[in-house]
mmCIF file of C-alpha atoms in Angstrom:
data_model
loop_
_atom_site.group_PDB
_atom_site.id
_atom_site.type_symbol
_atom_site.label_atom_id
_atom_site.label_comp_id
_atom_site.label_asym_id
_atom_site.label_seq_id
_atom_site.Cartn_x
_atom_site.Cartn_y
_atom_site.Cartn_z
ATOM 1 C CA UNK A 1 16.390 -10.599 -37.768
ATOM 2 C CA UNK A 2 19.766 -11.807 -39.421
ATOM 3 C CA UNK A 3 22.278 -11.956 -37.160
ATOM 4 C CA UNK A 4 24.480 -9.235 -37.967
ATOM 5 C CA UNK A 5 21.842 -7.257 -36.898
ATOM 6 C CA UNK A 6 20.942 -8.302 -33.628
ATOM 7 C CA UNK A 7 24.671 -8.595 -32.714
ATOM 8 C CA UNK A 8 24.612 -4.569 -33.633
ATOM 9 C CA UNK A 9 21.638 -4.039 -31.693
ATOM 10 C CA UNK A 10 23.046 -5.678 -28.535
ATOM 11 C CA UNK A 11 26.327 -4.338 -28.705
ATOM 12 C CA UNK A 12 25.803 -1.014 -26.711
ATOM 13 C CA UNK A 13 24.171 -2.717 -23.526
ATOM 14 C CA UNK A 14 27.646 -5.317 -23.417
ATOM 15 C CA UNK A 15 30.023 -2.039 -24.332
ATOM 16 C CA UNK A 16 28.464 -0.452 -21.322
ATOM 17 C CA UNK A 17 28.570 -3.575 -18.884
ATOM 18 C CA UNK A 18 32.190 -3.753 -19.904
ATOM 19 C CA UNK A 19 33.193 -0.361 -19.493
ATOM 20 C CA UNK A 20 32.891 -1.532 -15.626
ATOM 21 C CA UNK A 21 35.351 -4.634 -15.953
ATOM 22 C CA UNK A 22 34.638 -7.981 -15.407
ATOM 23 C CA UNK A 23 36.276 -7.973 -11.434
ATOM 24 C CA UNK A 24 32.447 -6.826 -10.214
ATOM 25 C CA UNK A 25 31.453 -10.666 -11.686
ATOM 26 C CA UNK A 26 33.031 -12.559 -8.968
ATOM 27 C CA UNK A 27 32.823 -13.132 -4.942
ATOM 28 C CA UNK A 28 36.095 -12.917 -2.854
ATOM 29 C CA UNK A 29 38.215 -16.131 -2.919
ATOM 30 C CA UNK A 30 37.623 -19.030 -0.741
ATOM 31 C CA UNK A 31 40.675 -20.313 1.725
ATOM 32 C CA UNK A 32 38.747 -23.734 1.921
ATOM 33 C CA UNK A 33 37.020 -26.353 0.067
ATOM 34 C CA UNK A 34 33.741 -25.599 -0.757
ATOM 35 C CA UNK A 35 33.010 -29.696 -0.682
ATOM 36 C CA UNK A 36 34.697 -30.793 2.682
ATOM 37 C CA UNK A 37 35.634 -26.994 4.226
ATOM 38 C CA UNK A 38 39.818 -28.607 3.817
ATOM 39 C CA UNK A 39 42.041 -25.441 4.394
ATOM 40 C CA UNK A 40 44.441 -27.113 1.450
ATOM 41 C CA UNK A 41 43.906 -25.623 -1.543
ATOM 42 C CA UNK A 42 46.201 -25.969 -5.116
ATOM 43 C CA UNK A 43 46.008 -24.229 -8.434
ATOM 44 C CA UNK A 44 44.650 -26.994 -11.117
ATOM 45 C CA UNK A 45 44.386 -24.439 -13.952
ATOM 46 C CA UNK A 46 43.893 -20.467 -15.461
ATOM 47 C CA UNK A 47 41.692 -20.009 -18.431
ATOM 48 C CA UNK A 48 39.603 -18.003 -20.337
ATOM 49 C CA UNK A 49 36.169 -17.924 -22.084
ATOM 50 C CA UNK A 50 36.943 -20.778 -25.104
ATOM 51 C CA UNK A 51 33.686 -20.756 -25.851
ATOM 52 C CA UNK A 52 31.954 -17.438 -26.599
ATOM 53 C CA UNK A 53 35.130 -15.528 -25.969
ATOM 54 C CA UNK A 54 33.425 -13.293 -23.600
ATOM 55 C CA UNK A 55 36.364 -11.148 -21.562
ATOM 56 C CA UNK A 56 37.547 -12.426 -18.305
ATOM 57 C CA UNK A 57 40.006 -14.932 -16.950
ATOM 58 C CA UNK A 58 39.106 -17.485 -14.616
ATOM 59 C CA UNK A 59 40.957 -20.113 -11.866
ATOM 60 C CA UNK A 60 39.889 -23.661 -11.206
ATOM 61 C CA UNK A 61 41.376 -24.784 -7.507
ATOM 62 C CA UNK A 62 41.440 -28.581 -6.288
ATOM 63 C CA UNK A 63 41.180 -29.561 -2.448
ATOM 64 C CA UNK A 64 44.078 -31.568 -1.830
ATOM 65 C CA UNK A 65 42.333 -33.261 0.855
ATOM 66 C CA UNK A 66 39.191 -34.615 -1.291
ATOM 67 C CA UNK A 67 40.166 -33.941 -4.522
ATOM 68 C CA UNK A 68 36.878 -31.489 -5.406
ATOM 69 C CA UNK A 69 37.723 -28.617 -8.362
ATOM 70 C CA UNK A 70 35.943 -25.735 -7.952
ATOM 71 C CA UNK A 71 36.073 -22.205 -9.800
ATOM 72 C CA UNK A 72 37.544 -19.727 -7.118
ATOM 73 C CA UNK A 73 36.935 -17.004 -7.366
ATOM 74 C CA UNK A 74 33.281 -17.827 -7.993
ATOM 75 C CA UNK A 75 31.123 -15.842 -9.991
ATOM 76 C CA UNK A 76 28.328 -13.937 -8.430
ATOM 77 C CA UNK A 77 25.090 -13.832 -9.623
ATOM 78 C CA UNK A 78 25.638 -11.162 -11.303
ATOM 79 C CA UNK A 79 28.800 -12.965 -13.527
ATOM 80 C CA UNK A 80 26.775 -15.885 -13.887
ATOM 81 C CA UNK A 81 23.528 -13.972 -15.848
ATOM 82 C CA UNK A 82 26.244 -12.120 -18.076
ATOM 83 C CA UNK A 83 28.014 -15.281 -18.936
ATOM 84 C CA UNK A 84 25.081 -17.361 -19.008
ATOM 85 C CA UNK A 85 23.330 -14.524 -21.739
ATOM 86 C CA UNK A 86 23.293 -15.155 -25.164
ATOM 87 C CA UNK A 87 24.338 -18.908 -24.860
ATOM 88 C CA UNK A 88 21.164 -21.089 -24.229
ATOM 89 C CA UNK A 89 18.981 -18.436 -25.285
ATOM 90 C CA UNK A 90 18.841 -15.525 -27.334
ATOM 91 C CA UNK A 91 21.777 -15.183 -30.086
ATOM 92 C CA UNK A 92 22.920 -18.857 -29.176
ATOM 93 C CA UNK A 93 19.513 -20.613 -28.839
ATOM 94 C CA UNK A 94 19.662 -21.976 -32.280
ATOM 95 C CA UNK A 95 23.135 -23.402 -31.967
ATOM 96 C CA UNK A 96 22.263 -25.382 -28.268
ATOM 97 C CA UNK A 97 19.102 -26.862 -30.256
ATOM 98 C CA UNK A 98 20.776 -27.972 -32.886
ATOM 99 C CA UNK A 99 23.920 -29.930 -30.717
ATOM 100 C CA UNK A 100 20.640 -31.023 -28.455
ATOM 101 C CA UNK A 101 18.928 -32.133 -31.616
ATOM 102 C CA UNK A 102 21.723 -34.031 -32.829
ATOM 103 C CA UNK A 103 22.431 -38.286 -33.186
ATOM 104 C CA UNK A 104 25.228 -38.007 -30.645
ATOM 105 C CA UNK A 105 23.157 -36.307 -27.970
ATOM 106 C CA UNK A 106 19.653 -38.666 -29.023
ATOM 107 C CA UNK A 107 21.887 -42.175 -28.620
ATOM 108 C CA UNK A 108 23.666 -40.522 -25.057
ATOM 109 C CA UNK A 109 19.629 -39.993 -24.322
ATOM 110 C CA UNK A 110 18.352 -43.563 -24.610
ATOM 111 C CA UNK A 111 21.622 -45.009 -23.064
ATOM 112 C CA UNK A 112 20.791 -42.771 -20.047
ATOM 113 C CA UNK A 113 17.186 -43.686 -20.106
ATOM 114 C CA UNK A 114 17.328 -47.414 -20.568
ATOM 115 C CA UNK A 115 19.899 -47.689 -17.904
ATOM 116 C CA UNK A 116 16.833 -46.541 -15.459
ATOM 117 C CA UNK A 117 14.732 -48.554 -17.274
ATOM 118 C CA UNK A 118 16.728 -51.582 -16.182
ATOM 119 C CA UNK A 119 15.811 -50.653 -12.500
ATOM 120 C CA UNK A 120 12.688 -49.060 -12.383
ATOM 121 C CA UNK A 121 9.472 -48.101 -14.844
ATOM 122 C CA UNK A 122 8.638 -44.554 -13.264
ATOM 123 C CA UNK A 123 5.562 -42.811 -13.500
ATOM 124 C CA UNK A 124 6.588 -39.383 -13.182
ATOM 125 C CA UNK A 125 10.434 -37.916 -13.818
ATOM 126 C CA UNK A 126 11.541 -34.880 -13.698
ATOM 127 C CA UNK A 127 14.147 -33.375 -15.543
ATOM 128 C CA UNK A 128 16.534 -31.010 -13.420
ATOM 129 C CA UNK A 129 18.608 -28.467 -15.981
ATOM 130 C CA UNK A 130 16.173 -29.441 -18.813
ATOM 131 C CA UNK A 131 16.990 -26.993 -20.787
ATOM 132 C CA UNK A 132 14.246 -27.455 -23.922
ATOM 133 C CA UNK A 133 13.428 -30.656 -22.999
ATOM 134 C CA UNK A 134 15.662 -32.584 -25.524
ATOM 135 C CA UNK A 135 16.077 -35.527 -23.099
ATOM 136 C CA UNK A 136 12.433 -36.223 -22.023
ATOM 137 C CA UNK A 137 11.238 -36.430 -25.776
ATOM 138 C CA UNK A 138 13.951 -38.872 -26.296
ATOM 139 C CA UNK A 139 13.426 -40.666 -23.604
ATOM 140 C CA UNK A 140 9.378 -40.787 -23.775
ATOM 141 C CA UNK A 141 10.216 -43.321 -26.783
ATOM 142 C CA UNK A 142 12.086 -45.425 -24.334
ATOM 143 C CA UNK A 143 9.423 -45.453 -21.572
ATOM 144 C CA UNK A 144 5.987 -44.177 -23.505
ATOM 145 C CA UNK A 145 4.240 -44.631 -20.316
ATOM 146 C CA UNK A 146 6.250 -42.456 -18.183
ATOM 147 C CA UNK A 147 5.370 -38.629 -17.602
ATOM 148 C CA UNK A 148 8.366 -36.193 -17.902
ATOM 149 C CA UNK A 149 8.210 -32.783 -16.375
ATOM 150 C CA UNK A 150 11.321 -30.564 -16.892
ATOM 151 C CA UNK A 151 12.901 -27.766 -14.558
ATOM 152 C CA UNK A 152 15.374 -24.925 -15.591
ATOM 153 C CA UNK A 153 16.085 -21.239 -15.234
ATOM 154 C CA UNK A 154 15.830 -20.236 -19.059
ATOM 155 C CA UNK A 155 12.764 -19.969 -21.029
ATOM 156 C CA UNK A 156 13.686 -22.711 -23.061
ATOM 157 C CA UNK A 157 12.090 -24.853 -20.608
ATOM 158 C CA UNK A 158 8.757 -23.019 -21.439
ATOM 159 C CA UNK A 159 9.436 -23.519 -24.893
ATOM 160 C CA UNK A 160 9.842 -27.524 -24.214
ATOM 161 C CA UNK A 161 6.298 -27.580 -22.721
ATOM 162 C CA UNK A 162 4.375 -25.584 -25.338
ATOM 163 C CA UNK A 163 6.529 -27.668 -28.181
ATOM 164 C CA UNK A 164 5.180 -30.916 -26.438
ATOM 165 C CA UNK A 165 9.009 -32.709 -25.082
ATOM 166 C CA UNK A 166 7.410 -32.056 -21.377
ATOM 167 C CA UNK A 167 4.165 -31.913 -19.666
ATOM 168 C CA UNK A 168 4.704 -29.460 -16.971
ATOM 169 C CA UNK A 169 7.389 -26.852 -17.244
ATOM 170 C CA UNK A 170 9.190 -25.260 -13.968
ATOM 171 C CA UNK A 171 11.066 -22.083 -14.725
ATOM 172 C CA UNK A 172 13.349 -21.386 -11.163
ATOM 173 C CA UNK A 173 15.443 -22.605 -9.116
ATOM 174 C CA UNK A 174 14.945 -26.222 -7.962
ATOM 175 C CA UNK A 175 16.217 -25.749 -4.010
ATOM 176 C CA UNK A 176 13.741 -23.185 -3.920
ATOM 177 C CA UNK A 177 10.782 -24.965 -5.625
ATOM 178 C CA UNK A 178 11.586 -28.814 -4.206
ATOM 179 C CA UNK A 179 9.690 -28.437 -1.232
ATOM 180 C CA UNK A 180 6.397 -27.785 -3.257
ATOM 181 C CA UNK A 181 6.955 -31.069 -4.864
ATOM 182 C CA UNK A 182 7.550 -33.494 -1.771
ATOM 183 C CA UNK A 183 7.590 -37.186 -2.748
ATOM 184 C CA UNK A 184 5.792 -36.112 -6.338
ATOM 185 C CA UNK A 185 8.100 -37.895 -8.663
ATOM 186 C CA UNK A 186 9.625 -41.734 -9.170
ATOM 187 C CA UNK A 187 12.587 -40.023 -11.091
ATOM 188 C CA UNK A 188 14.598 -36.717 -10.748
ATOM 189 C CA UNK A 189 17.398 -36.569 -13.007
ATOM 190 C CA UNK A 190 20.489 -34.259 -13.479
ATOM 191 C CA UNK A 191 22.396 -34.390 -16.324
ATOM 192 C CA UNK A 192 25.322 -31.949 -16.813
ATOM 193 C CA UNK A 193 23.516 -30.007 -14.509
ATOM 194 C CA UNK A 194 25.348 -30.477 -11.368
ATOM 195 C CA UNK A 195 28.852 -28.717 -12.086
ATOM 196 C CA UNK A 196 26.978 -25.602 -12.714
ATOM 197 C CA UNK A 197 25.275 -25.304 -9.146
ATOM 198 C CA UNK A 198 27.136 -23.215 -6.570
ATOM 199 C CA UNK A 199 25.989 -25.610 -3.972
ATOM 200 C CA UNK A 200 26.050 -28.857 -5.166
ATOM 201 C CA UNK A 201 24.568 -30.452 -1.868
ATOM 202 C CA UNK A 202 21.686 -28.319 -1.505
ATOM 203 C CA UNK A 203 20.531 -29.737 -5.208
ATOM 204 C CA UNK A 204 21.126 -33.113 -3.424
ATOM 205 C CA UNK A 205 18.909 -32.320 -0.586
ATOM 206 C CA UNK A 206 16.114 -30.681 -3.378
ATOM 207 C CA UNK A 207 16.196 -34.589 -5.320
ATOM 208 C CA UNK A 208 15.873 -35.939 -2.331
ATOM 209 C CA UNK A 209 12.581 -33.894 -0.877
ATOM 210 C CA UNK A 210 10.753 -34.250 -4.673
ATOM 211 C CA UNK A 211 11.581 -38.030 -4.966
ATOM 212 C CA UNK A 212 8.960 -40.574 -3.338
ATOM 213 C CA UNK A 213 10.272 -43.021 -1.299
ATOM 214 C CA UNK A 214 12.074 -45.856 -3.230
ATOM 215 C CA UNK A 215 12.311 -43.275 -6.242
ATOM 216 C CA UNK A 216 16.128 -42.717 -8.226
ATOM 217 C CA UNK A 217 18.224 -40.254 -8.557
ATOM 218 C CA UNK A 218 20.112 -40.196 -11.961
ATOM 219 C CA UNK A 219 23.237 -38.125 -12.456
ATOM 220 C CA UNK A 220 25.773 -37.462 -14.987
ATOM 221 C CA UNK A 221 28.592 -35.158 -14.390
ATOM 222 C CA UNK A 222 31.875 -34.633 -15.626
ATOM 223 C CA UNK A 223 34.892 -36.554 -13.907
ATOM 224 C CA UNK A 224 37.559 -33.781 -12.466
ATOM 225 C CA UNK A 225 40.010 -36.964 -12.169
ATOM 226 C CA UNK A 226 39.374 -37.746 -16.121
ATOM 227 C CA UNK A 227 43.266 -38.255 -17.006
ATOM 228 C CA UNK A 228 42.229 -36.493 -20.147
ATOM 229 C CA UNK A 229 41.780 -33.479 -18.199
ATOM 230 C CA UNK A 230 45.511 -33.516 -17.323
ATOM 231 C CA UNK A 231 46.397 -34.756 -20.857
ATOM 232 C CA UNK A 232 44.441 -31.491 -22.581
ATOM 233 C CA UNK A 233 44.744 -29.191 -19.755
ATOM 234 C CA UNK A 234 42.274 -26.016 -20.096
ATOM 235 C CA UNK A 235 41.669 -27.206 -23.853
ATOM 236 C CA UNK A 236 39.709 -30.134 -22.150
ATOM 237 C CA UNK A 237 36.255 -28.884 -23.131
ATOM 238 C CA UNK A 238 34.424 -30.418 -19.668
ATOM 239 C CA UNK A 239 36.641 -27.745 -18.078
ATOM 240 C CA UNK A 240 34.026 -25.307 -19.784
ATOM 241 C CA UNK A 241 34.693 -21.956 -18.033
ATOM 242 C CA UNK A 242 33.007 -19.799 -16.767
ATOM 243 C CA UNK A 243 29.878 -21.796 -16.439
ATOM 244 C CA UNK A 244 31.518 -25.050 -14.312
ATOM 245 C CA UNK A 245 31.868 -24.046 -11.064
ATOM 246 C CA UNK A 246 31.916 -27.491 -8.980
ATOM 247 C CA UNK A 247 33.347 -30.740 -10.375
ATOM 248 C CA UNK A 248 33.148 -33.523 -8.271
ATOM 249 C CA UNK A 249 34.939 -36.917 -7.643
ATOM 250 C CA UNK A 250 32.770 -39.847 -8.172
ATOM 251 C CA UNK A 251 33.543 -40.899 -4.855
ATOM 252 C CA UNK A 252 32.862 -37.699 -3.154
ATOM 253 C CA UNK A 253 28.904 -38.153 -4.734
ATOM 254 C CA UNK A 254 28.557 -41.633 -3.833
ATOM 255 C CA UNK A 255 29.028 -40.622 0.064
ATOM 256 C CA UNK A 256 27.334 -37.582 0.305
ATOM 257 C CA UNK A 257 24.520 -39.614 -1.299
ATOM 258 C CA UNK A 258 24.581 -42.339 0.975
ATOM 259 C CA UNK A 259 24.923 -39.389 4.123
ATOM 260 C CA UNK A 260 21.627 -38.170 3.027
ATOM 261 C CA UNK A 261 19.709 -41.408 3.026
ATOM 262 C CA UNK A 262 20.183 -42.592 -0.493
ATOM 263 C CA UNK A 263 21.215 -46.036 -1.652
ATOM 264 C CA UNK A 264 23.781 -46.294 -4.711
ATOM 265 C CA UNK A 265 22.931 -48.590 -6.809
ATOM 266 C CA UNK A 266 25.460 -47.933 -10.299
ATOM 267 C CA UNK A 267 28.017 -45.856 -10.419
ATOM 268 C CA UNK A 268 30.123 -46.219 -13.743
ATOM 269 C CA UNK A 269 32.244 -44.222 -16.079
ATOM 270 C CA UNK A 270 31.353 -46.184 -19.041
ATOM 271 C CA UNK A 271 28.362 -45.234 -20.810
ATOM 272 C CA UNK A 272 28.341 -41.432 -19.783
ATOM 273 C CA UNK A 273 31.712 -41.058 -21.773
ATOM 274 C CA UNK A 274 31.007 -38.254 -24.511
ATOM 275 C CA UNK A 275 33.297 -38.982 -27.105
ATOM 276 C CA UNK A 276 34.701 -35.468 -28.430
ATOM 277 C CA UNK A 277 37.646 -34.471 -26.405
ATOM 278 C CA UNK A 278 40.142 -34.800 -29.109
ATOM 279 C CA UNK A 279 38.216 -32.785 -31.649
ATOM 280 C CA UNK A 280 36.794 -29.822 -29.057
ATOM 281 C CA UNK A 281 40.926 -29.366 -28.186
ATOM 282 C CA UNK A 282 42.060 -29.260 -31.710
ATOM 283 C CA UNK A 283 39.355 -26.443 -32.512
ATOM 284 C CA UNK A 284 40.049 -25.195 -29.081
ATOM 285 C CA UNK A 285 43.781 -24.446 -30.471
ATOM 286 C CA UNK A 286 42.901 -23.686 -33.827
ATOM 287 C CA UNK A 287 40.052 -20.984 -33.116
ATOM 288 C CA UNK A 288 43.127 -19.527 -31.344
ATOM 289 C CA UNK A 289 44.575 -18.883 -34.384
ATOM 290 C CA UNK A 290 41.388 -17.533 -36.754
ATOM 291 C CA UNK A 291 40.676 -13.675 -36.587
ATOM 292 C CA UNK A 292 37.659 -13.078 -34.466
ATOM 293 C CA UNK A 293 34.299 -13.917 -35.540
ATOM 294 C CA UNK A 294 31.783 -11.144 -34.828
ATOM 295 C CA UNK A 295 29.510 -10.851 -31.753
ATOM 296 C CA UNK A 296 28.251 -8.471 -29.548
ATOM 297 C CA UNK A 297 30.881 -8.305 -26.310
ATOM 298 C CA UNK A 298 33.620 -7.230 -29.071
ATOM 299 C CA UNK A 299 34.622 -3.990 -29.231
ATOM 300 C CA UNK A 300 33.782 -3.578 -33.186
ATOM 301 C CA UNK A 301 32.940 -5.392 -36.114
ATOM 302 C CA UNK A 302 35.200 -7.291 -37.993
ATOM 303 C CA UNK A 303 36.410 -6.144 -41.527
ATOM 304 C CA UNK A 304 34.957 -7.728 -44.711
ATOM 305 C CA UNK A 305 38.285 -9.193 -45.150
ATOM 306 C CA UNK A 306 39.110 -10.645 -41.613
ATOM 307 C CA UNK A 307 35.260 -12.699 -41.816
ATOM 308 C CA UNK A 308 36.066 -13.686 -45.356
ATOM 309 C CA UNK A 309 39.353 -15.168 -43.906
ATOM 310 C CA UNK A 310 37.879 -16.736 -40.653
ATOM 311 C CA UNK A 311 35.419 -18.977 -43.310
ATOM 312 C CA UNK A 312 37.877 -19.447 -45.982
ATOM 313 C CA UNK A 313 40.402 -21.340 -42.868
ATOM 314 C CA UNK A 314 37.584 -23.043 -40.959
ATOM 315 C CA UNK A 315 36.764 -25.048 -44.268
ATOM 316 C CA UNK A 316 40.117 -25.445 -45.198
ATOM 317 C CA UNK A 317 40.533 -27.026 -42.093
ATOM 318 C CA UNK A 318 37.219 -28.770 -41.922
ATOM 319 C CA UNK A 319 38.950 -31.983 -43.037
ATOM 320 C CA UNK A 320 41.358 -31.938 -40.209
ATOM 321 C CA UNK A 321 38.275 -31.748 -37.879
ATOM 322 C CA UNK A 322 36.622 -34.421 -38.777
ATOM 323 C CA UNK A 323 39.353 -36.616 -38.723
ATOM 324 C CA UNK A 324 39.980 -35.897 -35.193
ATOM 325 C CA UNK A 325 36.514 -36.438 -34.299
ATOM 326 C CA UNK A 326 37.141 -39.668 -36.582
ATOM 327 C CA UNK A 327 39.822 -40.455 -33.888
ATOM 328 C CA UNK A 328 37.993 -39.684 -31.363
ATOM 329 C CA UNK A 329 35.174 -42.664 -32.131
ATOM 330 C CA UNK A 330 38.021 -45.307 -33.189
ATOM 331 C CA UNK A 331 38.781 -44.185 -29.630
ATOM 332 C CA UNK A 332 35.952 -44.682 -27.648
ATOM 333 C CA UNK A 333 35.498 -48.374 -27.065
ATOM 334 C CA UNK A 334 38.651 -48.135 -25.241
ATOM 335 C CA UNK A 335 38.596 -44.497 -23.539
ATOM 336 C CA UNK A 336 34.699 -45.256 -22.543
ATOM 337 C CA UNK A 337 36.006 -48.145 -19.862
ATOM 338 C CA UNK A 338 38.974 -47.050 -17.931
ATOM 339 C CA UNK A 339 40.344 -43.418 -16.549
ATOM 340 C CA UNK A 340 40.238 -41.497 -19.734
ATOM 341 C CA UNK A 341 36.581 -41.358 -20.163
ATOM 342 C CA UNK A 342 35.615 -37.540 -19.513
ATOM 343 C CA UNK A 343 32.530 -38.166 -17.399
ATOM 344 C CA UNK A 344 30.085 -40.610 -14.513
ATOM 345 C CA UNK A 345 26.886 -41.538 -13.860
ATOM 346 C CA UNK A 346 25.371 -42.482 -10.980
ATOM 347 C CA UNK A 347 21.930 -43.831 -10.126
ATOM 348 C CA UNK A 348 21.127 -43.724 -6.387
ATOM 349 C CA UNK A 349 17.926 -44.873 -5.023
ATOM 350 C CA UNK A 350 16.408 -42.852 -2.281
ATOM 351 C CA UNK A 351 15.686 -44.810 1.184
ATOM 352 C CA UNK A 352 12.342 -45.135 3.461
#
C-alpha cells in the first residue's frame, strides 16, 4: 500500500486520540531525582517532537546533585505506545532498516563487537533493545562461533529471527523475562537501549540475573555531559524527545555497576562517538523551515503545492547537508577522544 494511503487510513484513529490532548500521556512531575532520590532539581531544556513531529512539548530536568537528566514529566505507558507507534514499526519500519542497514551503523557494529572480542569469546549473547537484529548479524561475522539471541518489545525482533540475524527471539520486557534466563548467557548487551527505560537500574539488575558468572555486560548510551549537548541545545539529536527518558553520567553507571556486584573493566568515550551531530542540527533547523510533510497525526493533507515545495528545498539544500555531515567526519578524529563526543561505552564484567 503506497504510503499516501496508509497515512489516510490511519489518520482517523490519531484525530481521535488527539481530540483528548496529549496531557493524559504523562505521570505527575517528580520533586527528586529519579537516579539518587536528590530533592535539587534544574531545568536543562523544553522541546518538542523533532523527529516525527508528533504534538506535545516535553522537559528534560538534571539533578544538581549527580548530574542525571531525566524527562519530567515522564510519559506513561500510555504516551510511550503513542510515541513509540509508527516509528520502529509500521509507517517508519522501512526508514529504521534502512539507517540500521547502513555502513555507518555496520562499522559502529564491529567496533562494538571486537571490543568484547578483545576480552572474552562468548558462547551465547543476547541482545537487549534488538530491535531487528541489525547488530547480531553484524557481529556473527566478527565472532562466527558465538550464538546471538535478541530481546525487544516490537515485532521487529520476530522479524530478526525468522530473517535469520538471531536464533531465538524474545518479544517483552527484559525485567520481567530475566529471571527465566538465570546465568544463560556469556554476553548481554545494551546499546542505545538504556536511555529509553524508565528504570534504568532494574535493567541493571535483569543483565545481571541472565549473565553467568564471569559473563560482560556491554553498554552504549548517550553522554548527558557531551559539551555538544550544551553547544546544540535541544537540536542535539541524542536529546531525542519523547523517547529518552534517562540519560546517565558515565560515572553514575560505573558505580551502580560496581554496587551490584559487577567489575568495570572499559569505560571510554572514544569509539561509541556517532559522528552526526552537526548534520542532524542543521536539518533539525532547516526542517523548521520546510512546510509540513504529510503523515497521519496532522490535521490534513498537505496541498499539491506545499509537497512539491518541501522536495524542491530539501534537494536544493541537499548539498548543504552533506557538507555538514562532510564536517562532521573531518571532525571526528578529534571530537571521538575528548568531551565533545556525544556518547560511552562501558563493558563491566559480572562477579562470582
Amino acid at each position: 500500500m503506497p504510503d499516501s494511503e496508509r497515512i489516510a487510513e490511519l489518520r482517523p484513529a490519531y484525530r481521535e486520540e488527539l481530540a483528548r490532548g496529549t496531557g493524559r500521556f504523562f505521570l505527575p512531575p517528580r520533586t527528586d531525582c529519579p537516579w539518587c532520590l536528590g530533592p535539587g532539581l534544574r531545568r536543562k531544556l523544553r522541546t518538542t517532537d523533532l523527529i516525527q513531529g508528533k504534538p506535545g512539548e516535553f522537559v528534560l530536568d538534571e539533578c544538581t546533585g549527580c548530574g542525571h537528566v531525566f524527562q519530567n514529566p515522564r510519559l506513561s505507558q500510555d504516551g510511550l505506545d503513542f510515541y513509540y507507534r509508527d516509528f520502529y514499526d509500521g509507517l517508519g519500519a522501512e526508514t529504521t532498516a534502512k539507517m540500521f542497514e547502513g555502513s555507518g551503523s555496520r562499522k559502529r557494529f564491529r567496533a562494538s563487537a571486537r571490543a568484547l572480542r578483545r576480552l572474552a569469546r562468548p558462547r551465547r549473547w543476547l541482545d537487549v533493545g534488538t530491535s531487528l537484529g541489525h547488530f547480531c548479524a553484524t557481529a556473527r561475522e566478527e565472532l562466527p562461533d558465538t550464538a546471538f539471541d535478541g530481546l525487544d518489545l516490537g515485532e521487529g525482533v520476530e522479524l530478526a529471527a525468522k530473517e535469520g540475524r538471531i536464533e531465538q527471539a524474545y518479544r517483552g520486557l527484559f525485567t520481567e523475562l530475566a529471571q527465566g534466563m538465570a546465568g544463560r548467557y556469556d554476553v548481554v548487551s545494551m546499546f542505545h537501549y538504556l536511555e529509553h527505560t524508565p528504570d534504568p537500574h532494574s535493567e541493571l539488575v535483569a543483565a545481571h540475573a541472565a549473565l553467568a558468572p564471569g559473563g560482560h555486560l556491554l553498554i552504549e548510551v548517550p553522554d548527558p555531559e557531551s559539551l555538544s549537548g550544551r553547544l546544540l541545545g535541544r537540536y542535539w539529536l541524542p536529546w531525542f524527545q519523547p523517547q529518552h527518558l534517562n540519560m546517565i553520567p558515565r560515572r553514575n553507571l560505573c558505580r551502580r555497576l560496581r554496587s551490584l556486584g559487577f567489575t568495570v573493566v572499559v569505560a571510554e568515550r572514544r569509539d561509541a562517538h556517532i559522528p552526526a551531530d552537526l548534520v542532524c542540527a542543521a536539518w533539525f533547523l532547516f526542517d523548521r523551515l520546510l512546510p509540513r510533510d504529510d503523515a497521519p497525526w496532522r490535521a490534513g493533507r498537505p496541498g499539491r503545492g506545499a509537497r512539491a515545495a518541501r522536495v524542491a528545498l530539501v534537494w536544493a539544500a541537499l548539498p548543504f547537508l552533506l557538507a555538514v555531515y562532510g564536517l562532521d567526519r573531518l571532525l571526528n578524529p578529534l571530537v571521538r577522544r575528548g568531551r565533545f563526543a556525544n556518547a560511552y561505552r562501558v563493558i563491566a564484567r559480572r562477579d562470582g
